[in-house]
XYZ file of C-alpha atoms in Angstrom:
586
model
C -47.163 -12.579 10.753
C -44.662 -9.974 9.482
C -42.727 -10.842 6.308
C -39.148 -12.095 6.613
C -36.203 -12.883 4.380
C -37.227 -16.519 3.971
C -40.455 -15.380 2.312
C -38.472 -13.923 -0.605
C -38.468 -16.259 -3.633
C -35.050 -17.899 -4.211
C -34.601 -16.334 -7.657
C -35.257 -12.862 -6.210
C -32.866 -13.513 -3.331
C -30.147 -14.607 -5.755
C -30.739 -11.459 -7.795
C -30.327 -9.359 -4.648
C -27.144 -11.235 -3.719
C -25.812 -10.476 -7.188
C -25.676 -6.782 -6.271
C -23.721 -7.259 -3.039
C -20.210 -5.880 -3.481
C -18.809 -7.125 -0.181
C -17.827 -10.622 0.926
C -18.952 -9.648 4.434
C -22.489 -8.814 3.293
C -22.767 -12.039 1.300
C -21.550 -14.234 4.164
C -23.805 -12.496 6.696
C -26.822 -12.917 4.417
C -26.034 -16.596 3.883
C -25.820 -17.133 7.641
C -29.090 -15.380 8.422
C -31.125 -18.569 7.861
C -30.381 -22.183 6.992
C -32.520 -22.191 3.856
C -30.970 -18.932 2.630
C -27.545 -20.448 3.209
C -28.436 -23.424 1.001
C -29.548 -21.130 -1.828
C -26.502 -18.870 -1.618
C -23.974 -21.715 -1.398
C -24.477 -22.718 -5.002
C -20.938 -23.063 -6.508
C -21.819 -21.093 -9.660
C -23.282 -18.228 -7.648
C -20.287 -18.233 -5.320
C -17.829 -18.207 -8.235
C -19.529 -15.120 -9.708
C -19.519 -13.446 -6.290
C -15.797 -14.068 -5.830
C -15.063 -12.482 -9.213
C -17.136 -9.483 -8.186
C -15.767 -8.881 -4.673
C -12.176 -10.182 -4.947
C -11.306 -10.669 -8.609
C -7.598 -10.014 -8.042
C -7.203 -12.107 -4.882
C -5.284 -15.333 -4.425
C -8.538 -17.186 -3.780
C -10.008 -16.109 -7.115
C -6.858 -17.331 -8.841
C -7.149 -20.700 -7.105
C -10.824 -21.013 -8.020
C -10.065 -20.194 -11.663
C -7.403 -22.910 -11.758
C -9.747 -25.342 -9.948
C -7.355 -25.719 -7.013
C -9.971 -24.440 -4.550
C -13.737 -24.759 -4.548
C -15.874 -21.599 -4.476
C -17.612 -22.860 -1.320
C -14.229 -22.708 0.462
C -12.848 -19.608 -1.222
C -15.450 -17.000 -0.224
C -15.455 -17.924 3.508
C -11.641 -17.839 3.308
C -11.726 -14.285 1.920
C -14.184 -13.239 4.610
C -12.237 -14.962 7.378
C -8.843 -13.468 6.616
C -10.265 -9.953 6.250
C -12.063 -10.253 9.569
C -9.024 -11.726 11.294
C -6.820 -8.894 10.045
C -9.270 -6.113 10.897
C -9.779 -7.453 14.437
C -6.129 -8.408 15.150
C -6.785 -12.137 15.473
C -3.793 -13.951 13.886
C -4.453 -17.578 13.054
C -0.910 -18.745 13.863
C 2.444 -17.483 15.066
C 5.554 -19.384 14.074
C 9.217 -19.084 13.091
C 9.769 -19.557 9.361
C 13.521 -19.110 9.241
C 16.630 -17.630 10.787
C 18.919 -15.336 8.832
C 20.599 -11.969 8.442
C 18.105 -10.259 6.075
C 14.941 -11.090 4.179
C 12.449 -10.021 1.519
C 8.755 -10.897 1.500
C 6.441 -10.151 -1.396
C 3.529 -11.826 -3.166
C 3.669 -14.764 -0.786
C 7.357 -15.614 -1.257
C 9.849 -15.316 1.601
C 13.506 -14.991 0.594
C 16.058 -14.795 3.387
C 19.826 -14.797 3.568
C 21.569 -17.177 5.927
C 25.353 -17.322 5.848
C 26.236 -18.018 2.188
C 22.783 -19.390 1.327
C 19.760 -17.635 -0.155
C 16.711 -19.633 0.958
C 13.299 -19.348 -0.722
C 9.956 -20.395 0.789
C 6.471 -20.176 -0.754
C 4.442 -19.019 2.259
C 1.051 -18.487 0.591
C 0.958 -22.006 -0.809
C 2.157 -23.546 2.487
C 5.402 -24.719 0.954
C 7.178 -27.440 2.915
C 10.466 -27.384 0.982
C 12.816 -24.448 0.467
C 14.722 -23.535 -2.639
C 18.404 -22.871 -1.972
C 20.937 -20.732 -3.867
C 24.601 -21.184 -2.953
C 26.128 -17.733 -3.293
C 29.673 -19.123 -3.329
C 28.852 -21.123 -6.458
C 27.213 -18.062 -7.998
C 30.435 -16.090 -7.691
C 32.604 -18.893 -9.033
C 30.435 -19.371 -12.119
C 30.078 -15.636 -12.649
C 33.783 -14.724 -12.438
C 35.272 -18.005 -13.651
C 37.422 -18.400 -10.539
C 36.702 -19.228 -6.931
C 35.979 -16.217 -4.744
C 38.054 -15.786 -1.626
C 35.257 -13.877 0.119
C 31.746 -12.765 -0.811
C 28.737 -10.815 0.436
C 25.133 -10.668 -0.770
C 22.592 -7.840 -0.449
C 18.951 -8.593 -1.287
C 17.273 -5.830 -3.312
C 13.830 -6.690 -4.684
C 11.430 -9.575 -5.197
C 8.454 -9.504 -7.577
C 6.659 -11.946 -9.872
C 9.019 -14.714 -8.836
C 12.177 -12.829 -9.847
C 14.801 -11.985 -7.223
C 17.297 -9.169 -7.710
C 20.362 -8.939 -5.467
C 23.873 -7.488 -5.319
C 26.792 -9.910 -5.234
C 30.110 -8.669 -3.829
C 32.963 -11.093 -4.563
C 36.722 -10.938 -3.931
C 39.242 -12.760 -6.102
C 43.021 -12.778 -5.934
C 43.314 -11.423 -9.475
C 40.703 -8.641 -9.520
C 39.978 -7.906 -5.875
C 36.447 -6.872 -4.920
C 33.871 -6.839 -7.708
C 30.152 -6.173 -7.358
C 27.329 -7.141 -9.711
C 23.571 -6.764 -9.779
C 22.069 -10.194 -10.467
C 18.550 -11.477 -11.157
C 17.339 -15.055 -10.754
C 14.052 -16.926 -11.051
C 13.165 -18.197 -7.575
C 11.201 -21.075 -9.141
C 14.435 -22.295 -10.761
C 17.147 -21.507 -8.218
C 19.657 -23.910 -9.825
C 19.922 -21.809 -12.989
C 22.787 -19.349 -13.325
C 21.684 -15.825 -12.312
C 21.624 -13.191 -15.017
C 24.312 -10.535 -14.495
C 22.847 -7.148 -15.367
C 25.252 -4.422 -14.403
C 28.336 -3.726 -12.290
C 27.189 -2.184 -9.058
C 28.586 1.190 -8.021
C 28.313 3.017 -4.734
C 25.213 5.092 -5.551
C 21.843 4.172 -4.121
C 19.673 2.282 -6.571
C 16.013 1.314 -6.680
C 15.162 -1.968 -8.386
C 11.753 -2.904 -9.783
C 10.955 -5.794 -12.085
C 8.405 -8.190 -13.490
C 8.882 -11.540 -15.210
C 10.428 -10.038 -18.343
C 11.973 -6.680 -17.471
C 14.262 -5.355 -14.748
C 14.517 -1.623 -13.973
C 17.470 -0.151 -12.118
C 16.664 3.419 -11.087
C 19.295 5.803 -9.736
C 19.344 9.574 -9.005
C 22.145 10.262 -11.472
C 20.443 12.627 -13.945
C 20.486 16.396 -13.987
C 17.570 18.698 -14.786
C 17.822 21.026 -17.822
C 18.376 23.987 -15.501
C 20.958 22.106 -13.463
C 19.239 23.060 -10.209
C 18.433 19.540 -9.064
C 19.018 15.893 -9.862
C 16.502 13.605 -11.570
C 15.954 9.871 -11.705
C 17.467 7.822 -14.527
C 16.043 4.390 -15.284
C 17.884 1.610 -17.115
C 15.661 -1.201 -18.387
C 16.864 -4.705 -19.191
C 14.898 -7.265 -21.163
C 15.710 -10.572 -19.470
C 15.462 -12.414 -22.802
C 18.060 -10.116 -24.429
C 19.994 -8.321 -21.674
C 23.013 -7.232 -23.731
C 22.086 -3.561 -24.135
C 19.784 -1.803 -21.645
C 17.610 1.138 -22.603
C 18.053 4.352 -20.614
C 15.394 6.956 -19.919
C 15.464 10.007 -17.652
C 12.174 10.900 -15.943
C 11.664 14.679 -16.167
C 10.417 16.874 -13.321
C 10.714 14.025 -10.815
C 12.850 15.299 -7.969
C 14.868 13.276 -5.491
C 12.530 12.560 -2.587
C 12.414 10.116 0.297
C 11.326 6.702 -0.996
C 8.162 5.418 0.646
C 7.440 8.829 2.120
C 7.191 11.229 -0.829
C 8.047 8.963 -3.756
C 7.172 5.436 -4.838
C 8.125 3.278 -7.831
C 6.149 0.187 -8.876
C 5.805 -2.073 -11.906
C 2.310 -3.113 -12.987
C 1.071 -4.606 -16.261
C 4.280 -3.936 -18.157
C 4.587 -0.279 -17.066
C 6.888 1.418 -14.603
C 4.873 3.833 -12.441
C 6.333 6.668 -10.377
C 4.185 8.674 -7.962
C 5.554 11.669 -6.081
C 4.019 14.242 -3.787
C 6.301 16.909 -5.227
C 7.716 17.800 -8.633
C 10.396 20.267 -9.683
C 7.639 22.638 -10.845
C 6.170 22.739 -7.337
C 9.609 23.444 -5.910
C 10.030 26.496 -8.145
C 6.406 27.715 -8.213
C 4.527 27.754 -4.888
C 0.900 26.703 -5.159
C -2.283 26.825 -3.137
C -2.716 23.090 -3.462
C -0.390 20.129 -3.809
C -0.771 17.332 -6.300
C 0.428 13.817 -6.892
C 2.777 13.868 -9.858
C 2.396 10.554 -11.670
C 4.560 9.161 -14.456
C 4.552 5.925 -16.352
C 6.184 4.423 -19.444
C 6.018 0.960 -21.084
C 8.941 -1.284 -20.245
C 8.802 -2.665 -23.780
C 9.578 0.819 -25.162
C 11.395 2.912 -22.555
C 11.924 6.289 -24.172
C 11.427 9.936 -23.295
C 8.669 10.173 -25.923
C 6.658 7.329 -24.344
C 6.549 8.840 -20.849
C 3.021 9.771 -19.808
C 2.457 12.155 -16.920
C -0.484 13.504 -15.025
C -1.066 15.587 -11.902
C -3.849 14.586 -9.534
C -5.171 16.753 -6.748
C -3.810 15.813 -3.330
C -4.718 18.421 -0.698
C -5.140 22.115 -0.003
C -2.449 23.670 2.146
C -5.063 25.307 4.370
C -6.169 21.875 5.548
C -3.424 22.167 8.138
C 0.268 21.406 8.731
C 1.618 17.887 8.179
C 3.923 15.951 10.467
C 6.141 14.530 7.716
C 7.701 11.941 10.011
C 4.472 9.935 9.829
C 3.876 10.269 6.079
C 3.744 7.004 4.107
C 3.050 6.632 0.391
C 2.252 3.495 -1.566
C 0.772 2.489 -4.927
C -1.261 -0.715 -4.712
C -3.716 -2.699 -6.803
C -7.234 -2.896 -5.408
C -8.099 -6.502 -4.641
C -11.700 -6.117 -5.816
C -11.467 -3.910 -8.913
C -7.827 -4.194 -9.950
C -7.521 -0.411 -10.067
C -4.189 1.126 -9.168
C -4.710 3.234 -6.065
C -2.522 5.746 -4.277
C -2.726 5.325 -0.508
C -1.097 8.039 1.578
C -0.955 8.242 5.352
C -0.603 11.745 6.774
C -0.562 12.956 10.342
C -2.070 16.422 10.338
C -3.258 19.230 12.535
C -6.549 19.390 10.618
C -8.824 22.413 10.585
C -6.696 24.350 13.052
C -6.875 21.649 15.710
C -4.181 21.381 18.358
C -4.296 17.570 18.151
C -2.570 15.520 15.488
C -4.529 12.764 13.790
C -3.458 10.235 11.214
C -5.650 9.840 8.164
C -5.281 7.458 5.237
C -6.300 8.906 1.870
C -7.157 6.837 -1.205
C -6.940 8.172 -4.754
C -7.527 6.001 -7.801
C -5.342 6.495 -10.852
C -7.120 7.193 -14.148
C -8.334 4.110 -15.984
C -6.757 5.625 -19.080
C -3.541 7.224 -17.953
C -3.768 10.291 -20.218
C -5.372 13.727 -20.202
C -8.839 13.938 -21.766
C -8.871 15.139 -25.346
C -9.584 18.799 -25.888
C -7.459 20.017 -22.993
C -5.473 23.101 -23.848
C -1.910 22.310 -24.848
C -0.401 24.457 -22.124
C -2.157 22.378 -19.467
C -1.502 18.907 -20.911
C 0.233 17.849 -17.694
C -2.427 19.142 -15.326
C -5.925 17.869 -14.544
C -7.965 20.286 -12.463
C -10.909 19.130 -10.310
C -13.299 21.434 -12.160
C -12.420 19.831 -15.518
C -12.642 16.168 -14.489
C -16.361 15.526 -14.940
C -15.876 13.277 -17.957
C -12.426 11.962 -17.141
C -11.524 8.630 -15.630
C -10.081 10.150 -12.474
C -11.479 9.264 -9.094
C -14.852 10.916 -8.736
C -14.266 11.975 -5.176
C -12.509 15.126 -6.369
C -13.854 15.363 -9.926
C -16.169 18.385 -9.721
C -17.647 20.965 -7.429
C -20.442 19.121 -5.658
C -23.944 20.476 -5.284
C -24.163 19.577 -1.620
C -21.955 21.103 1.050
C -22.790 18.404 3.585
C -19.979 16.016 4.488
C -19.563 13.057 6.780
C -18.748 13.780 10.393
C -15.027 13.831 11.130
C -14.102 13.991 7.429
C -11.503 16.638 6.466
C -12.434 19.241 3.854
C -10.843 20.224 0.592
C -11.072 24.008 0.495
C -11.687 25.931 -2.712
C -9.006 27.141 -5.075
C -8.915 30.961 -5.537
C -11.410 31.690 -8.349
C -9.197 33.991 -10.407
C -6.490 31.354 -10.784
C -8.618 28.217 -10.922
C -6.792 26.655 -13.854
C -3.600 25.780 -12.046
C -4.328 26.357 -8.397
C -1.252 28.540 -8.029
C -1.378 31.375 -5.561
C -1.229 34.798 -7.274
C 1.914 36.609 -6.073
C 0.105 39.900 -5.489
C -2.619 38.551 -3.178
C -2.754 36.592 0.030
C -5.258 33.725 0.274
C -8.703 34.470 1.657
C -9.404 32.584 4.872
C -13.162 33.050 4.459
C -13.502 30.866 1.384
C -16.183 28.177 1.862
C -15.322 24.507 1.335
C -16.232 23.371 -2.171
C -14.944 19.825 -2.397
C -15.988 17.576 0.477
C -13.853 14.527 0.982
C -15.842 11.344 0.626
C -15.817 8.931 3.538
C -15.024 6.016 1.230
C -11.661 7.635 0.375
C -10.608 8.765 3.861
C -9.991 6.682 6.963
C -9.182 8.600 10.130
C -7.247 6.831 12.863
C -9.712 7.778 15.580
C -12.523 10.230 16.106
C -12.107 13.359 18.166
C -14.078 11.764 20.987
C -11.328 9.145 21.468
C -8.441 10.676 23.345
C -7.571 8.030 25.936
C -4.041 6.628 25.652
C -5.287 3.277 26.907
C -7.686 3.082 23.958
C -5.194 4.302 21.379
C -2.298 2.096 22.415
C 1.297 3.190 21.941
C 1.482 5.525 18.938
C 4.873 7.114 19.688
C 6.953 7.245 16.509
C 10.118 5.921 18.158
C 8.259 2.780 19.244
C 6.327 2.329 16.020
C 8.450 -0.108 14.027
C 6.195 -0.699 11.038
C 3.136 0.927 9.456
C 0.867 -0.211 6.652
C -2.685 0.070 5.374
C -4.596 -2.902 3.933
C -7.497 -1.534 1.901
C -9.202 -4.915 1.397
C -9.754 -5.134 5.154
C -10.165 -1.351 5.643
C -7.546 -1.588 8.381
C -4.267 0.045 9.321
C -1.466 -1.943 10.933
C 1.150 -0.726 13.397
C 3.861 -2.909 14.882
C 4.757 -1.269 18.167
C 7.087 -1.809 21.108
C 4.963 -1.682 24.250
C 6.576 -1.254 27.672
C 3.453 -1.850 29.742
C 3.740 -4.916 31.958
C 1.252 -7.373 33.337
C 1.247 -8.523 36.910
C 2.282 -12.069 35.984
C 5.869 -13.263 36.042
C 5.865 -13.692 32.260
C 5.986 -9.948 31.580
C 8.659 -8.506 29.308
C 10.302 -5.125 29.634
C 9.419 -4.406 25.997
C 7.216 -6.576 23.878
C 6.100 -6.431 20.271
C 2.397 -5.925 19.715
C 0.143 -5.447 16.745
C -1.992 -2.333 16.859
C -4.767 -2.528 14.276
C -7.626 -0.121 13.680
C -10.404 -0.840 11.212
C -13.840 0.257 10.147
C -16.911 -1.176 8.441
C -19.690 0.175 6.293
C -22.569 1.625 8.301
C -26.228 1.231 7.530
C -27.363 2.911 4.289
C -30.326 4.306 6.244
C -30.254 7.454 8.316
C -31.819 7.843 11.759
C -35.240 8.311 10.147
C -35.008 5.125 8.089
C -34.397 6.967 4.816
C -31.654 6.016 2.367
C -28.653 8.327 2.253
C -28.763 10.401 -0.911
C -25.962 10.631 -3.456
C -24.209 13.889 -4.065
C -24.725 15.079 -7.642
C -22.358 16.718 -10.105
C -23.806 20.076 -11.235
C -22.529 19.859 -14.817
C -23.566 16.340 -15.758
C -26.242 15.702 -13.124
C -24.912 12.212 -12.456
C -24.508 10.784 -8.986
C -21.121 10.767 -7.280
C -20.048 7.181 -6.810
C -19.600 6.290 -3.136
C -20.960 9.585 -1.810
C -23.828 7.808 -0.024
C -21.525 5.516 1.964
C -20.847 6.003 5.653
C -18.661 4.012 8.016
C -18.486 2.851 11.621
C -15.239 2.675 13.541
C -14.525 -0.857 14.812
C -12.022 0.446 17.338
C -8.327 -0.186 17.853
C -7.227 -3.720 18.725
C -3.958 -4.718 20.378
C -2.448 -8.205 20.064
C -1.220 -10.153 21.900
C -2.846 -9.201 25.189
C -0.640 -8.176 28.095
C -1.359 -11.458 29.876
C -0.675 -13.650 26.827
C 0.868 -17.104 27.467
C 4.582 -17.120 28.142
C 5.341 -19.320 25.132
C 3.804 -16.706 22.813
C 5.646 -13.859 24.535
C 8.913 -15.762 24.250
C 8.336 -16.419 20.562
C 7.649 -12.762 19.751
C 10.102 -11.038 22.079
C 13.116 -13.276 22.552
C 15.158 -10.999 20.268
C 14.131 -7.733 21.950
C 14.466 -8.449 25.695
C 16.276 -10.733 28.079
C 16.027 -11.765 31.735
C 18.455 -9.798 33.885
C 18.453 -12.178 36.852
C 16.576 -15.052 38.399
C 14.114 -12.549 39.793
C 11.094 -12.716 37.488
C 10.317 -9.040 38.038
C 13.716 -7.785 36.871
C 13.983 -7.244 33.125
C 16.240 -5.208 30.918
C 15.621 -4.218 27.348
C 18.114 -5.438 24.785
C 18.522 -3.762 21.416
C 19.692 -5.959 18.540
C 19.336 -3.314 15.857
C 16.391 -2.233 13.785
C 13.232 -4.280 13.651
C 12.245 -4.883 10.031
C 8.727 -5.960 9.134
C 6.718 -6.541 5.962
C 3.005 -7.279 5.707
C 0.390 -7.995 3.077
C -3.279 -8.961 3.268
C -2.363 -12.413 4.642
C 0.848 -12.395 6.612
C 3.318 -10.249 8.527
């Protein structure tokens, strides 16, 4: 009788399970046999597994506070990731009705008339917190406001920042930027700064609030730069001001992103003022950060991380999305950029999501020449904490199928990657840096060209785009005009379009383990270079023939019945469709 998994001693099986870095692998192993399931459902083993595969998830937080058992938490992690990657929502419901909203970290804040309503979605809150904006203005200005307006700005770590516009008989219209703790909505909001007409970006945590505006000027005067004012909520009398150098004014969410993590303000841009003035062979992410406890020009740290080679192909900038997120498993800050490119001279555009981890220590390795303190080159990153996918020239030129290449930098100017002015680039240069499959996710392979399989990917009908790395899935919210034959069809209906992938077998077609790529200088293996992935396809939800009650719930604000004839429909536009999604909800 051939050996099987149940012949493995329990202690050996538990040791094997201790090396699994995926909730999916652990759950599948536990479901392979009843006896194996009993061994792997030990609460202590499950608690260690949760810390390993989803240390920074909500479930791990609940397990640590003993509000959820480990036997419930791991299947919950597995279930929500599977549901998201396969477009299988658990429920669809209306949470509120208002003019605008913010959703972040499980809290929904929406504005309805003169009320700001707050709902804890992740913890299944049944009661809403309410802020009366009319009372806010009266207590702020000392007199009753004749008229008022509210504009929601940002929500993070339980702190809500918004703009209050109030009109009094004595002063007229006055505008203030306010911050309030959503857990204590009855407390008076903290007034930070009079609001002016310029566009501002607000980021905050529990203790600090940053108001960022493009009001600075570069030393040469050729372009504007971002100026950040930082308030300490405990002592907000005098904010600190710092101007971020070499950070040009770019489109937020497309070429520039600001985030606050662990007491630091991070800024990531796909372009700096240096790249504007000095053309280069390659482009880099320009990353800045400074501690909110000491915002000063001297405390700003900066680094440049390789992004792409220009010979990889043109980019359709309309589809570019940039975000800085925390990895749910490792807690590492990761740049995720979506680009639609004509790769390798192809006539077909394809979207690809690229992942790049920030350095664990956000500084240049010691010993770097002073003139290059702001630049980290792939050839010098062998011992740095940068993502290993672009750390050195690899000894193997083999790459995964359908993975784009990073072409080599001209050898006589390898330090900076800038193109020498007296020489055109050589088109015969071989690829030196293969992109690892674990850091690239292509929307579809070249073999998939059918519109019916891809769904509607027209930009004008794509209302929201996001990438959830924990589920290895991209999300599109699209307006689909295809109709079913039933009388419940809508002229335009909202649908989720989700594409995902999963790890493939570690064995090749001959049953041999995939080999790691190896760095030539250190001889160590490249982390993740042995991984390969299988496309799980693109899923559309709801189906065309979904029940009428579901269609009505999703599309009542986008279409209406033109007459009693069930086959006559007209589209109705009520303005822009705004959506927000995380790993749990949209």
